[in-house]
Amino acid sequence: MEKSVEILFKETILNYFLEIFHLQPEVKKLGDFENYVFEAYRGDTPVILRITHSSHRNKDELLAELDWMNYLHKQKVNCPEAFSSLKNELVEVLSASDGSYFYACLFSKVPGTPVKIKTSEFNNQLFQAWGRAIGQMHSITKEYQPSKEIKLRPTWEDEELLDIETYVPNEKEVIKNTKWIIKRIKSLSKTKDNFGLIHSDIHSGNFFYDGNSVYVFDFDDCSYHWFASDIAIPLYYSVLYGYHSASIMVREQFASNFLFHFIKGYEEHHLLPEGWKEQLPLFFMLRDITLYSVLHKKISPEERDDGINQMLEGLKSRIIKKEPIVKLG
């Protein structure tokens, strides 16, 4: 979290949201990269409290996210349900000392456990379940209509991280190639069968697994985008965190096997979007750009360790070379 937000986030703010959602005072902090995320208890039931600063999302964006999530949950998609507060609000608001706002949302905690890359559970059965979850989500969302008075989520090109010159103003080659990739993606055709509201960030850190099914959470980045991006992101992060130091041949072998099983699951619910395989390299490169931006935005140079610096070097190199993280056969 940026220092400017950390300064504003006081214990009184957390306590207010715990009270308004009728939660126990003891919490476990789960994350603080883009949102403050806590595990809390409502009675004896574990729930997830997420607190967002207005510099990251506005209330309309949050309401649109929760409306879609609750629609998916009602349609039996394995995702959290969003709960209302004691005031019957899905999004609670509290002003900070500088006039900005903190927003709080409460979710059910999904079943299952995390799966780490390079463990025995990170296998073909998981890849198929992963694809099945995303295929089901795409199929069901094609019939989704937002509730009245709900504004639409942003489109992919509204992502502020694509304004890369804000974060690396002196890296002219990176800026030039970012504009090139955005232009290429904008030229892709859009149909109901290949473009719509997607999660946008279903990597292995954003779901739990019970040995049979994947339970997706963290819909914070959901946007209107090509369905193929939701296929690209699982493979992108699997390669980034599991095979970043592997040879090109090993990366390509993993990617081929991953996609074979992932697609097998995906096609149980949804036909593969037309042109998906040709689009994947573009979405790999797009994610390099947003990851490069967010690491510069969130982590100051003095806070970066060797691992972060190496990742930044790899991202920059690929952006400059217009090279996807893995090539597909």
XYZ file of C-alpha atoms in Angstrom:
329
model
C 0.000 0.000 0.000
C 1.218 3.511 -0.778
C 2.614 5.428 2.200
C 0.045 8.196 1.674
C -2.778 5.700 2.266
C -1.047 3.953 5.170
C -0.890 7.270 6.996
C -4.662 7.722 6.652
C -5.675 4.187 7.653
C -6.231 4.438 11.404
C -7.408 1.754 13.823
C -10.590 3.764 14.360
C -11.470 3.240 10.694
C -11.083 -0.529 10.959
C -13.095 -0.587 14.198
C -15.925 1.407 12.624
C -16.265 -1.074 9.767
C -16.074 -4.043 12.141
C -18.950 -2.553 14.118
C -21.141 -1.594 11.138
C -20.815 -5.124 9.704
C -21.397 -6.654 13.147
C -18.045 -8.455 13.313
C -15.928 -9.668 16.207
C -13.118 -7.235 17.149
C -10.287 -9.737 16.575
C -9.112 -9.898 12.941
C -6.324 -11.478 10.933
C -4.717 -9.309 8.267
C -4.441 -11.182 4.963
C -3.114 -8.517 2.615
C -2.516 -4.817 1.986
C -1.167 -4.450 -1.560
C -4.111 -2.727 -3.288
C -6.749 -3.192 -0.551
C -6.671 -3.957 3.153
C -8.017 -7.492 3.520
C -8.884 -9.120 6.841
C -10.328 -12.414 7.981
C -12.928 -11.679 10.642
C -15.836 -13.461 12.297
C -19.547 -12.781 12.218
C -20.617 -14.902 15.155
C -18.827 -18.222 14.595
C -18.614 -17.795 10.818
C -15.365 -16.671 9.156
C -15.833 -13.828 6.664
C -13.579 -11.562 4.624
C -13.582 -7.803 5.226
C -12.020 -5.714 2.447
C -11.275 -2.016 2.918
C -10.501 0.087 -0.153
C -9.199 3.638 -0.394
C -10.878 6.034 -2.811
C -7.574 6.499 -4.671
C -7.977 2.908 -5.877
C -11.714 2.474 -6.526
C -14.856 4.586 -6.267
C -18.157 3.461 -4.791
C -19.834 2.899 -8.166
C -17.046 0.547 -9.229
C -17.398 -1.431 -6.004
C -21.179 -1.700 -6.301
C -20.814 -2.963 -9.877
C -18.294 -5.572 -8.754
C -20.554 -6.808 -5.944
C -23.644 -6.874 -8.168
C -21.870 -9.182 -10.612
C -20.427 -11.365 -7.865
C -23.816 -11.892 -6.244
C -25.303 -12.728 -9.650
C -22.598 -15.349 -10.204
C -23.069 -16.718 -6.700
C -26.822 -17.092 -7.257
C -26.042 -18.947 -10.500
C -23.983 -21.490 -8.508
C -20.575 -20.208 -9.568
C -17.931 -20.997 -6.934
C -17.276 -17.462 -5.723
C -17.955 -15.392 -2.585
C -21.263 -13.793 -1.715
C -21.244 -10.121 -0.741
C -23.095 -9.332 2.506
C -24.900 -6.179 3.597
C -24.065 -4.140 6.697
C -26.338 -3.410 9.623
C -27.550 -0.421 7.573
C -28.370 -2.753 4.667
C -25.528 -1.378 2.554
C -23.218 -3.534 0.443
C -20.579 -0.790 0.526
C -19.988 1.205 3.693
C -18.178 4.549 3.510
C -16.082 6.471 6.022
C -14.178 9.696 5.362
C -10.468 9.950 6.138
C -8.727 12.893 7.742
C -7.792 14.451 4.377
C -11.309 14.326 2.921
C -10.740 11.133 0.927
C -12.732 7.968 1.677
C -12.384 4.381 2.756
C -14.943 1.857 1.513
C -15.647 -1.495 3.138
C -17.226 -4.669 1.721
C -17.897 -8.000 3.404
C -17.687 -11.398 1.699
C -18.238 -15.017 2.544
C -15.046 -17.056 2.848
C -14.874 -19.692 0.117
C -14.018 -23.317 0.946
C -10.793 -25.045 -0.007
C -7.151 -24.120 0.532
C -4.474 -22.224 -1.413
C -2.380 -24.098 -3.978
C 1.257 -23.171 -4.423
C 3.035 -23.537 -7.746
C 5.580 -26.377 -7.874
C 3.667 -28.500 -5.362
C 2.044 -31.864 -6.055
C -1.421 -30.271 -6.100
C -0.388 -27.960 -8.953
C -1.196 -30.625 -11.512
C -3.303 -31.502 -14.542
C -6.422 -32.091 -12.455
C -6.132 -28.571 -11.045
C -5.535 -27.073 -14.497
C -8.736 -28.679 -15.752
C -10.732 -27.474 -12.725
C -9.251 -23.994 -13.249
C -10.414 -23.940 -16.851
C -13.814 -25.319 -15.877
C -14.339 -22.488 -13.358
C -13.465 -19.790 -15.880
C -15.479 -21.358 -18.697
C -18.534 -21.522 -16.448
C -18.071 -17.897 -15.418
C -17.846 -16.737 -19.037
C -20.893 -18.751 -20.079
C -23.100 -17.473 -17.259
C -21.927 -13.855 -17.548
C -23.069 -13.641 -21.173
C -26.640 -13.491 -19.801
C -25.827 -11.009 -17.021
C -27.534 -7.631 -16.913
C -26.504 -5.235 -14.105
C -29.161 -4.319 -11.586
C -30.961 -0.986 -11.941
C -28.883 2.060 -11.009
C -25.665 0.026 -11.209
C -23.049 1.638 -13.412
C -20.928 -0.600 -15.612
C -17.471 -1.721 -14.565
C -14.604 -0.098 -16.489
C -13.312 -1.518 -19.761
C -9.764 -2.864 -20.014
C -8.475 0.359 -21.600
C -9.701 2.416 -18.606
C -7.011 0.747 -16.473
C -4.941 3.594 -15.046
C -1.857 1.361 -14.941
C -1.747 1.562 -18.747
C -0.763 5.238 -18.371
C 2.729 3.891 -17.902
C 4.462 7.243 -18.370
C 3.001 8.232 -14.980
C 5.162 5.589 -13.297
C 8.219 5.439 -15.588
C 8.263 8.862 -17.310
C 11.833 8.520 -18.599
C 11.610 5.034 -20.138
C 10.812 6.066 -23.704
C 11.068 2.581 -25.258
C 8.723 1.106 -22.648
C 6.208 3.916 -23.224
C 6.393 3.552 -27.009
C 5.878 -0.222 -26.923
C 3.030 0.110 -24.424
C 1.199 2.311 -26.909
C 1.950 -0.223 -29.665
C 0.462 -3.116 -27.678
C -2.633 -1.102 -26.715
C -3.181 -0.185 -30.377
C -2.878 -3.850 -31.422
C -5.407 -4.955 -28.816
C -7.855 -2.185 -29.691
C -7.939 -3.544 -33.251
C -9.320 -6.929 -32.135
C -12.942 -7.682 -33.002
C -15.584 -7.794 -30.264
C -18.579 -10.129 -30.137
C -20.813 -11.477 -27.405
C -18.880 -14.736 -27.647
C -15.402 -13.291 -27.160
C -15.813 -10.083 -25.115
C -17.602 -9.286 -21.871
C -17.237 -8.810 -18.131
C -14.383 -10.959 -16.821
C -12.523 -11.428 -13.549
C -9.198 -10.360 -15.156
C -6.894 -11.776 -12.464
C -7.527 -15.492 -11.854
C -4.017 -16.564 -10.911
C -3.340 -19.212 -8.279
C -3.303 -16.620 -5.497
C -6.920 -15.691 -6.184
C -8.635 -19.029 -5.677
C -8.876 -21.915 -3.235
C -9.033 -25.554 -4.282
C -10.705 -28.485 -2.534
C -9.154 -31.225 -4.659
C -12.045 -31.152 -7.098
C -13.273 -27.590 -7.676
C -11.728 -24.130 -7.844
C -13.339 -21.333 -5.774
C -12.464 -17.909 -7.202
C -12.253 -14.711 -5.138
C -10.795 -11.167 -5.365
C -12.885 -9.645 -8.157
C -11.285 -6.222 -7.584
C -9.895 -6.022 -11.142
C -12.999 -7.198 -13.010
C -13.538 -5.312 -16.256
C -14.978 -5.566 -19.745
C -12.318 -7.400 -21.684
C -11.711 -10.216 -24.133
C -12.455 -13.660 -22.686
C -9.042 -14.777 -23.946
C -7.422 -12.534 -21.320
C -8.928 -14.745 -18.601
C -7.218 -17.681 -20.318
C -3.912 -15.834 -20.645
C -3.600 -14.707 -17.023
C -3.570 -18.170 -15.367
C -0.806 -19.321 -17.716
C 1.089 -16.029 -17.451
C 1.418 -16.160 -13.662
C 2.078 -19.895 -13.602
C 5.075 -19.301 -15.867
C 6.156 -16.108 -14.079
C 6.230 -17.621 -10.598
C 6.958 -21.243 -11.433
C 9.187 -21.231 -14.492
C 10.841 -17.793 -14.657
C 14.338 -19.330 -14.493
C 13.573 -22.391 -16.637
C 14.820 -22.861 -20.172
C 12.675 -21.762 -23.117
C 12.009 -25.417 -23.960
C 10.797 -26.239 -20.422
C 8.566 -23.142 -20.387
C 7.000 -24.084 -23.698
C 6.478 -27.711 -22.598
C 4.744 -26.536 -19.429
C 2.580 -24.051 -21.357
C 1.498 -26.706 -23.858
C 0.529 -29.154 -21.123
C -1.189 -26.468 -19.026
C -3.319 -25.257 -21.928
C -4.282 -28.782 -22.980
C -5.841 -29.562 -19.594
C -7.112 -26.024 -18.910
C -8.964 -25.940 -22.241
C -10.420 -29.366 -21.615
C -12.103 -27.952 -18.508
C -13.017 -24.621 -20.114
C -14.850 -26.291 -22.995
C -17.128 -28.144 -20.595
C -18.992 -24.834 -20.219
C -17.977 -22.464 -23.017
C -16.652 -22.637 -26.556
C -13.171 -21.236 -26.946
C -13.382 -17.650 -28.258
C -12.457 -17.248 -31.907
C -8.811 -16.270 -32.337
C -7.997 -16.929 -28.673
C -4.615 -18.565 -29.256
C -3.366 -15.739 -31.469
C -4.551 -13.237 -28.865
C -2.790 -14.815 -25.875
C 0.667 -13.305 -26.625
C -0.895 -9.830 -26.723
C -2.502 -10.371 -23.328
C 0.766 -11.761 -21.936
C 2.469 -8.532 -23.028
C -0.383 -6.406 -21.669
C 0.013 -8.023 -18.256
C 3.765 -7.354 -18.347
C 2.889 -3.669 -18.711
C 0.331 -3.480 -15.895
C 2.574 -5.489 -13.566
C 5.535 -3.252 -14.393
C 3.385 -0.182 -13.625
C 1.908 -1.473 -10.374
C 5.290 -2.507 -8.971
C 6.614 0.992 -9.626
C 3.451 2.515 -8.156
C 3.290 0.430 -4.997
C 6.925 -0.275 -4.120
C 9.409 2.581 -3.832
C 12.992 1.937 -5.033
C 14.348 1.751 -1.489
C 11.778 -0.927 -0.570
C 12.561 -3.249 -3.487
C 14.487 -6.417 -2.723
C 16.571 -8.436 -5.197
C 13.553 -10.511 -6.230
C 11.470 -7.437 -7.121
C 14.371 -5.828 -8.975
C 14.967 -9.000 -10.990
C 11.279 -9.186 -11.847
C 11.272 -5.546 -12.968
C 14.313 -6.182 -15.164
C 12.592 -9.171 -16.783
C 9.380 -7.238 -17.370
C 11.225 -4.295 -18.882
C 13.280 -6.539 -21.147
C 10.207 -8.291 -22.545
C 8.313 -5.000 -23.047
C 11.239 -3.512 -24.972
C 11.652 -6.652 -27.085
C 7.874 -7.003 -27.637
C 8.334 -10.557 -26.405
C 5.636 -12.622 -24.620
C 6.585 -14.458 -21.433
C 6.196 -17.778 -23.252
C 5.755 -18.693 -26.914
C 2.971 -21.089 -27.849
C 3.347 -23.857 -30.394
